[in-house]
Short mmCIF file of C-alpha atoms in Angstrom, two decimals:
data_model
loop_
_atom_site.label_atom_id
_atom_site.label_comp_id
_atom_site.label_asym_id
_atom_site.label_seq_id
_atom_site.Cartn_x
_atom_site.Cartn_y
_atom_site.Cartn_z
CA MET A 1 107.73 2.30 56.18
CA TRP A 2 105.46 2.39 52.89
CA TRP A 3 105.86 -1.50 52.59
CA GLY A 4 104.55 -1.69 56.13
CA VAL A 5 101.64 0.59 55.43
CA ALA A 6 100.66 -1.42 52.20
CA ALA A 7 101.06 -4.73 53.93
CA ALA A 8 98.66 -3.54 56.88
CA LEU A 9 95.97 -2.50 54.49
CA LEU A 10 96.41 -5.83 52.57
CA ALA A 11 95.94 -7.65 55.98
CA ASN A 12 92.75 -5.61 56.59
CA VAL A 13 91.30 -6.77 53.37
CA LEU A 14 92.25 -10.29 53.84
CA TYR A 15 91.08 -10.36 57.55
CA SER A 16 87.76 -8.95 56.77
CA ALA A 17 87.27 -11.01 53.75
CA GLY A 18 88.31 -14.11 55.82
CA PHE A 19 85.89 -13.44 58.82
CA VAL A 20 82.86 -12.71 56.51
CA LEU A 21 83.53 -15.89 54.33
CA GLU A 22 83.71 -17.99 57.66
CA LYS A 23 80.62 -16.45 59.19
CA ARG A 24 78.66 -17.03 55.91
CA ALA A 25 79.70 -20.59 55.85
CA LEU A 26 79.06 -21.00 59.63
CA GLY A 27 75.45 -19.87 58.81
CA ALA A 28 74.77 -22.92 56.51
CA LEU A 29 76.33 -25.57 59.09
CA PRO A 30 74.70 -27.26 62.16
CA GLU A 31 75.24 -25.47 65.56
CA VAL A 32 78.84 -26.11 66.68
CA THR A 33 80.16 -25.75 70.24
CA VAL A 34 83.56 -25.66 71.96
CA ARG A 35 82.62 -28.73 74.02
CA ARG A 36 82.78 -30.86 70.80
CA PRO A 37 85.89 -29.58 69.11
CA ALA A 38 86.29 -32.52 66.90
CA ARG A 39 82.87 -32.41 65.49
CA LEU A 40 83.52 -28.65 65.02
CA LEU A 41 86.56 -29.12 62.95
CA ARG A 42 84.89 -32.01 60.91
CA LEU A 43 82.09 -29.66 60.00
CA VAL A 44 83.99 -26.63 58.91
CA LEU A 45 86.71 -28.51 57.12
CA GLY A 46 83.80 -29.92 54.75
CA SER A 47 82.83 -26.45 53.69
CA PRO A 48 84.76 -25.09 50.90
CA LEU A 49 83.47 -21.53 51.61
CA TRP A 50 85.04 -21.79 55.17
CA ILE A 51 88.25 -23.09 53.89
CA GLY A 52 88.44 -19.98 51.53
CA GLY A 53 87.89 -17.81 54.52
CA SER A 54 90.69 -19.58 56.50
CA LEU A 55 93.21 -19.29 53.67
CA ALA A 56 92.26 -15.56 53.57
CA LEU A 57 93.23 -15.32 57.12
CA ALA A 58 96.25 -17.21 56.69
CA ALA A 59 97.42 -14.78 54.20
CA GLY A 60 96.55 -11.87 56.39
CA PHE A 61 98.70 -13.41 59.12
CA ALA A 62 101.59 -13.61 56.44
CA ALA A 63 101.04 -9.87 55.57
CA GLN A 64 101.10 -9.00 59.42
CA LEU A 65 104.51 -10.43 59.60
CA ALA A 66 105.83 -8.00 57.18
CA VAL A 67 103.90 -5.13 59.12
CA TYR A 68 105.75 -5.93 62.39
CA ARG A 69 109.22 -5.84 60.55
CA THR A 70 108.69 -2.29 59.32
CA LEU A 71 106.38 -0.58 61.72
CA PRO A 72 106.15 0.16 65.54
CA ILE A 73 103.62 -1.88 67.25
CA ALA A 74 101.34 0.97 67.98
CA ALA A 75 101.33 2.19 64.44
CA ALA A 76 100.60 -1.32 63.31
CA GLN A 77 97.54 -1.47 65.51
CA GLY A 78 96.23 1.72 64.43
CA LEU A 79 96.33 0.55 60.80
CA PHE A 80 94.81 -2.78 61.66
CA VAL A 81 91.78 -1.32 63.32
CA SER A 82 90.93 0.92 60.44
CA GLY A 83 89.82 -2.37 58.79
CA LEU A 84 86.79 -2.35 61.17
CA VAL A 85 85.07 -0.10 58.64
CA LEU A 86 85.45 -2.64 55.76
CA LEU A 87 84.33 -5.38 58.05
CA VAL A 88 81.17 -3.60 58.78
CA LEU A 89 80.45 -2.87 54.94
CA LEU A 90 81.10 -6.42 54.18
CA SER A 91 78.84 -7.86 56.92
CA ALA A 92 76.03 -5.50 55.90
CA ARG A 93 76.32 -6.32 52.19
CA LEU A 94 77.06 -10.08 52.28
CA LEU A 95 75.45 -11.12 55.59
CA GLY A 96 72.56 -8.78 55.93
CA GLU A 97 73.66 -7.72 59.36
CA GLU A 98 72.39 -4.40 60.81
CA THR A 99 74.12 -2.39 63.43
CA SER A 100 72.09 -0.16 65.76
CA GLY A 101 72.61 3.39 66.16
CA ARG A 102 74.45 3.01 69.46
CA GLU A 103 76.70 0.50 68.01
CA ARG A 104 77.49 2.78 64.87
CA TYR A 105 78.46 5.65 67.31
CA ALA A 106 80.69 3.24 69.38
CA LEU A 107 82.58 2.10 66.35
CA GLY A 108 82.93 5.65 65.10
CA ALA A 109 84.40 6.51 68.60
CA ILE A 110 86.78 3.59 68.36
CA LEU A 111 88.07 4.79 65.03
CA LEU A 112 88.54 8.23 66.58
CA ALA A 113 90.45 6.85 69.50
CA LEU A 114 92.78 4.87 67.32
CA LEU A 115 93.22 7.86 64.95
CA MET A 116 94.37 9.82 67.92
CA VAL A 117 96.80 6.77 68.60
CA VAL A 118 98.12 7.01 64.96
CA LEU A 119 98.53 10.85 65.24
CA SER A 120 100.80 10.26 68.21
CA LEU A 121 103.27 8.60 66.06
CA ARG A 122 106.44 10.04 64.44
CA GLU A 123 108.56 8.23 61.73
CA SER A 124 111.65 10.44 61.97
CA GLY A 125 113.53 12.72 64.17
CA ALA A 126 115.13 12.81 67.47
CA ASP A 127 111.79 11.60 69.15
CA ALA A 128 110.98 9.15 66.29
CA ASP A 129 109.07 5.95 67.37
CA THR A 130 111.24 2.98 67.12
CA VAL A 131 110.74 -0.79 66.09
CA GLY A 132 111.38 -3.12 68.84
CA ARG A 133 113.21 -6.24 68.00
CA ASP A 134 113.15 -8.47 70.97
CA ALA A 135 111.78 -8.79 74.42
CA PRO A 136 112.79 -10.75 77.64
CA TYR A 137 110.95 -14.19 77.42
CA PRO A 138 110.17 -14.08 81.21
CA LEU A 139 108.31 -10.95 80.64
CA ILE A 140 106.48 -12.17 77.64
CA LEU A 141 105.17 -15.16 79.61
CA LEU A 142 104.39 -12.96 82.62
CA VAL A 143 102.09 -10.93 80.15
CA CYS A 144 100.75 -13.69 77.94
CA VAL A 145 99.93 -16.49 80.28
CA PRO A 146 97.48 -14.57 82.65
CA ALA A 147 95.85 -13.03 79.40
CA LEU A 148 95.30 -16.61 78.03
CA ALA A 149 93.83 -17.80 81.31
CA ALA A 150 91.56 -14.70 81.47
CA GLY A 151 90.38 -15.25 77.84
CA VAL A 152 89.57 -18.81 78.47
CA TRP A 153 87.85 -18.23 81.79
CA LEU A 154 85.78 -15.26 80.25
CA TYR A 155 84.59 -17.50 77.29
CA SER A 156 83.60 -20.31 79.59
CA SER A 157 81.61 -17.69 81.53
CA ALA A 158 79.99 -16.48 78.37
CA GLU A 159 79.07 -20.00 77.56
CA ARG A 160 77.51 -20.69 80.84
CA ASN A 161 75.41 -17.45 80.77
CA ALA A 162 74.34 -18.08 77.05
CA ARG A 163 72.74 -21.58 78.11
CA HIS A 164 70.22 -19.79 80.59
CA ARG A 165 67.12 -19.87 78.27
CA HIS A 166 65.56 -16.64 79.98
CA ARG A 167 68.33 -14.41 79.42
CA LEU A 168 68.22 -11.78 76.55
CA PRO A 169 70.23 -13.01 73.44
CA THR A 170 73.97 -11.86 73.91
CA THR A 171 75.58 -9.62 71.30
CA GLY A 172 78.70 -11.31 71.56
CA VAL A 173 80.70 -8.73 73.29
CA GLU A 174 82.08 -11.12 76.07
CA TYR A 175 82.98 -13.65 73.34
CA GLY A 176 84.71 -10.74 71.35
CA ILE A 177 86.79 -9.85 74.54
CA ALA A 178 87.80 -13.50 75.34
CA VAL A 179 88.92 -14.13 71.62
CA GLY A 180 90.64 -10.78 71.57
CA LEU A 181 92.79 -11.70 74.47
CA LEU A 182 93.87 -14.72 72.88
CA TYR A 183 94.57 -13.05 69.60
CA GLY A 184 96.36 -10.26 71.44
CA VAL A 185 98.86 -12.87 72.79
CA SER A 186 99.07 -14.24 69.22
CA SER A 187 99.79 -11.01 67.84
CA LEU A 188 102.69 -10.52 70.42
CA ALA A 189 103.82 -13.91 69.31
CA VAL A 190 103.70 -12.77 65.71
CA LYS A 191 105.88 -9.93 66.57
CA GLY A 192 108.35 -12.00 68.24
CA VAL A 193 108.54 -14.44 65.24
CA SER A 194 109.11 -11.47 62.82
CA SER A 195 111.94 -10.34 65.01
CA HIS A 196 113.77 -13.48 64.66
CA LEU A 197 113.31 -13.71 61.01
CA THR A 198 115.50 -10.50 60.73
CA THR A 199 118.42 -11.98 62.45
CA GLY A 200 121.32 -14.42 61.24
CA GLY A 201 120.87 -17.15 58.66
CA VAL A 202 117.98 -19.31 58.06
CA GLY A 203 119.17 -22.21 60.37
CA ALA A 204 120.36 -19.97 63.16
CA SER A 205 117.04 -18.07 63.01
CA VAL A 206 114.89 -21.37 63.16
CA LEU A 207 116.92 -22.58 66.18
CA ALA A 208 116.57 -19.27 68.03
CA LEU A 209 112.85 -19.31 67.34
CA LEU A 210 112.38 -22.87 68.42
CA ARG A 211 114.04 -21.81 71.76
CA SER A 212 111.77 -18.96 72.32
CA PRO A 213 108.17 -19.13 73.62
CA TYR A 214 106.67 -17.59 70.41
CA PRO A 215 106.05 -20.73 68.34
CA TYR A 216 104.31 -22.55 71.32
CA LEU A 217 102.07 -19.44 72.09
CA LEU A 218 101.03 -19.40 68.50
CA LEU A 219 100.12 -23.14 68.73
CA PHE A 220 98.05 -22.74 71.79
CA THR A 221 96.29 -19.45 70.39
CA GLY A 222 95.89 -20.84 67.09
CA ALA A 223 94.09 -24.09 68.32
CA PHE A 224 91.91 -22.44 71.02
CA GLY A 225 91.38 -19.23 69.00
CA LEU A 226 90.15 -21.43 65.97
CA VAL A 227 87.54 -23.36 68.31
CA MET A 228 86.55 -20.61 70.24
CA SER A 229 86.01 -17.98 67.36
CA GLN A 230 84.04 -20.38 65.12
CA ALA A 231 81.38 -21.07 67.81
CA ALA A 232 81.13 -17.46 68.62
CA LEU A 233 80.98 -16.24 64.98
CA GLN A 234 77.99 -18.68 64.29
CA ARG A 235 76.01 -17.49 67.31
CA CYS A 236 76.69 -13.63 67.21
CA ARG A 237 77.03 -10.91 64.44
CA ALA A 238 80.29 -10.57 62.88
CA SER A 239 79.75 -6.92 62.40
CA LEU A 240 79.93 -6.51 66.34
CA ILE A 241 82.05 -9.58 67.66
CA VAL A 242 84.92 -8.94 65.13
CA PRO A 243 85.17 -5.31 66.12
CA VAL A 244 85.18 -5.89 69.74
CA CYS A 245 87.63 -8.75 69.23
CA THR A 246 90.01 -6.42 67.04
CA THR A 247 89.79 -3.66 69.60
CA VAL A 248 90.88 -5.77 72.57
CA THR A 249 93.63 -7.44 70.40
CA CYS A 250 94.95 -4.03 69.04
CA LEU A 251 94.76 -2.37 72.53
CA PHE A 252 96.56 -5.37 74.24
CA THR A 253 99.18 -5.47 71.60
CA ALA A 254 99.65 -1.74 71.46
CA VAL A 255 100.08 -1.12 75.19
CA LEU A 256 101.73 -4.41 76.51
CA GLY A 257 103.71 -5.07 73.28
CA THR A 258 105.09 -1.44 73.22
CA LEU A 259 106.26 -1.93 76.71
CA SER A 260 107.35 -5.40 76.42
CA PHE A 261 109.49 -4.89 73.14
CA GLY A 262 111.04 -1.50 74.55
CA GLU A 263 109.28 0.69 72.22
CA GLU A 264 109.14 3.83 74.38
CA LEU A 265 106.11 6.21 74.70
CA PRO A 266 106.47 9.80 73.19
CA ASP A 267 108.40 12.30 75.34
CA GLU A 268 106.29 15.39 73.81
CA PRO A 269 103.18 16.14 75.86
CA LEU A 270 100.82 16.41 73.11
CA ARG A 271 101.84 13.20 71.61
CA LEU A 272 101.74 11.40 74.82
CA ALA A 273 98.37 12.67 75.56
CA LEU A 274 96.96 11.58 72.19
CA ARG A 275 98.27 8.20 72.65
CA VAL A 276 97.03 7.80 76.32
CA LEU A 277 93.60 9.38 75.73
CA GLY A 278 93.10 7.43 72.51
CA THR A 279 93.57 4.23 74.42
CA VAL A 280 91.25 5.25 77.41
CA LEU A 281 88.58 6.29 75.01
CA ALA A 282 88.72 2.97 73.42
CA VAL A 283 88.50 1.09 76.50
CA THR A 284 85.52 3.26 77.82
CA VAL A 285 83.73 2.58 74.51
CA LEU A 286 84.34 -1.02 74.73
CA LEU A 287 82.97 -1.36 77.99
CA ALA A 288 79.86 0.70 77.21
CA MET A 289 78.88 -1.08 74.26
CA PRO A 290 75.40 -3.08 74.53
CA LYS A 291 75.64 -6.65 75.86
CA HIS A 292 72.43 -7.81 74.56
CA ASP A 293 70.32 -7.75 71.36
CA THR A 294 66.64 -6.42 71.49
CA ALA A 295 65.24 -9.37 69.87
CA PRO A 296 66.52 -13.09 69.10
CA ARG A 297 68.69 -13.51 66.21
CA THR A 298 69.33 -16.67 64.09
CA PRO A 299 72.69 -17.35 62.25
CA ALA A 300 72.84 -15.51 59.06
CA GLY A 301 72.69 -18.11 56.07
CA PRO A 302 73.65 -17.48 52.46
CA ARG A 303 71.55 -15.24 50.53
CA SER A 304 69.74 -16.42 47.43
#
């Protein structure tokens, strides 16, 4: 239990630092676009600062594997979203980004919503939350394939809208939701990988993993998520797009992952109410967040 909590907090630090480093590196690069993925990769791989951010994100991924082996999905998501506070602080300090009053209230409401989800958890007793180990592959594909299609479609729609010169500059909410859906699928795949690493010997585990859809979902979300997230990070504030992305990822994983991996909802009315109302509040706040900035913004470059 406590190993899982420590791993989740470490993952928060690594993910927040990784996103901020990548955003800072992207601010010094020419404009990148998903329509030219080879050029995008060439530019970012030539930036030592971006590579450092990517290594931090990769280490956060490794920590996430440890989390899913020891904590229920809903509990893990509650801990992951607490990292939003650190992300906003780092963005303000290192990137010079400022959040509006409405956005600060929204982030506070999101943290409150996920605190409600965490309070609905129970570690021991007859009604304790269980850690699911496996899910039917057809169910995983039924959940993940439409989410991937929706994420790619929404991102493409946001790209088309952004090309209209007379539109107000976007805050990146649409980008955050699109990338969040891809990362939500990736999170379920990570959960599936972690379950295979706990059974049998190394050879048997690897063979079983290769027969599952999880490594292929990770490859798809890794490739598309990398290109989509870098273009979005360069155009929009990390202090808004990353919280939106994280919220969508956590809600997607907590709700659909809990159902897919058989981690049952609480029987107690109070705990059930906290979990359901927390989820509804987070979704409502997400939909109410501002879609446009009040003035044009330029990508934040390194401070002197």
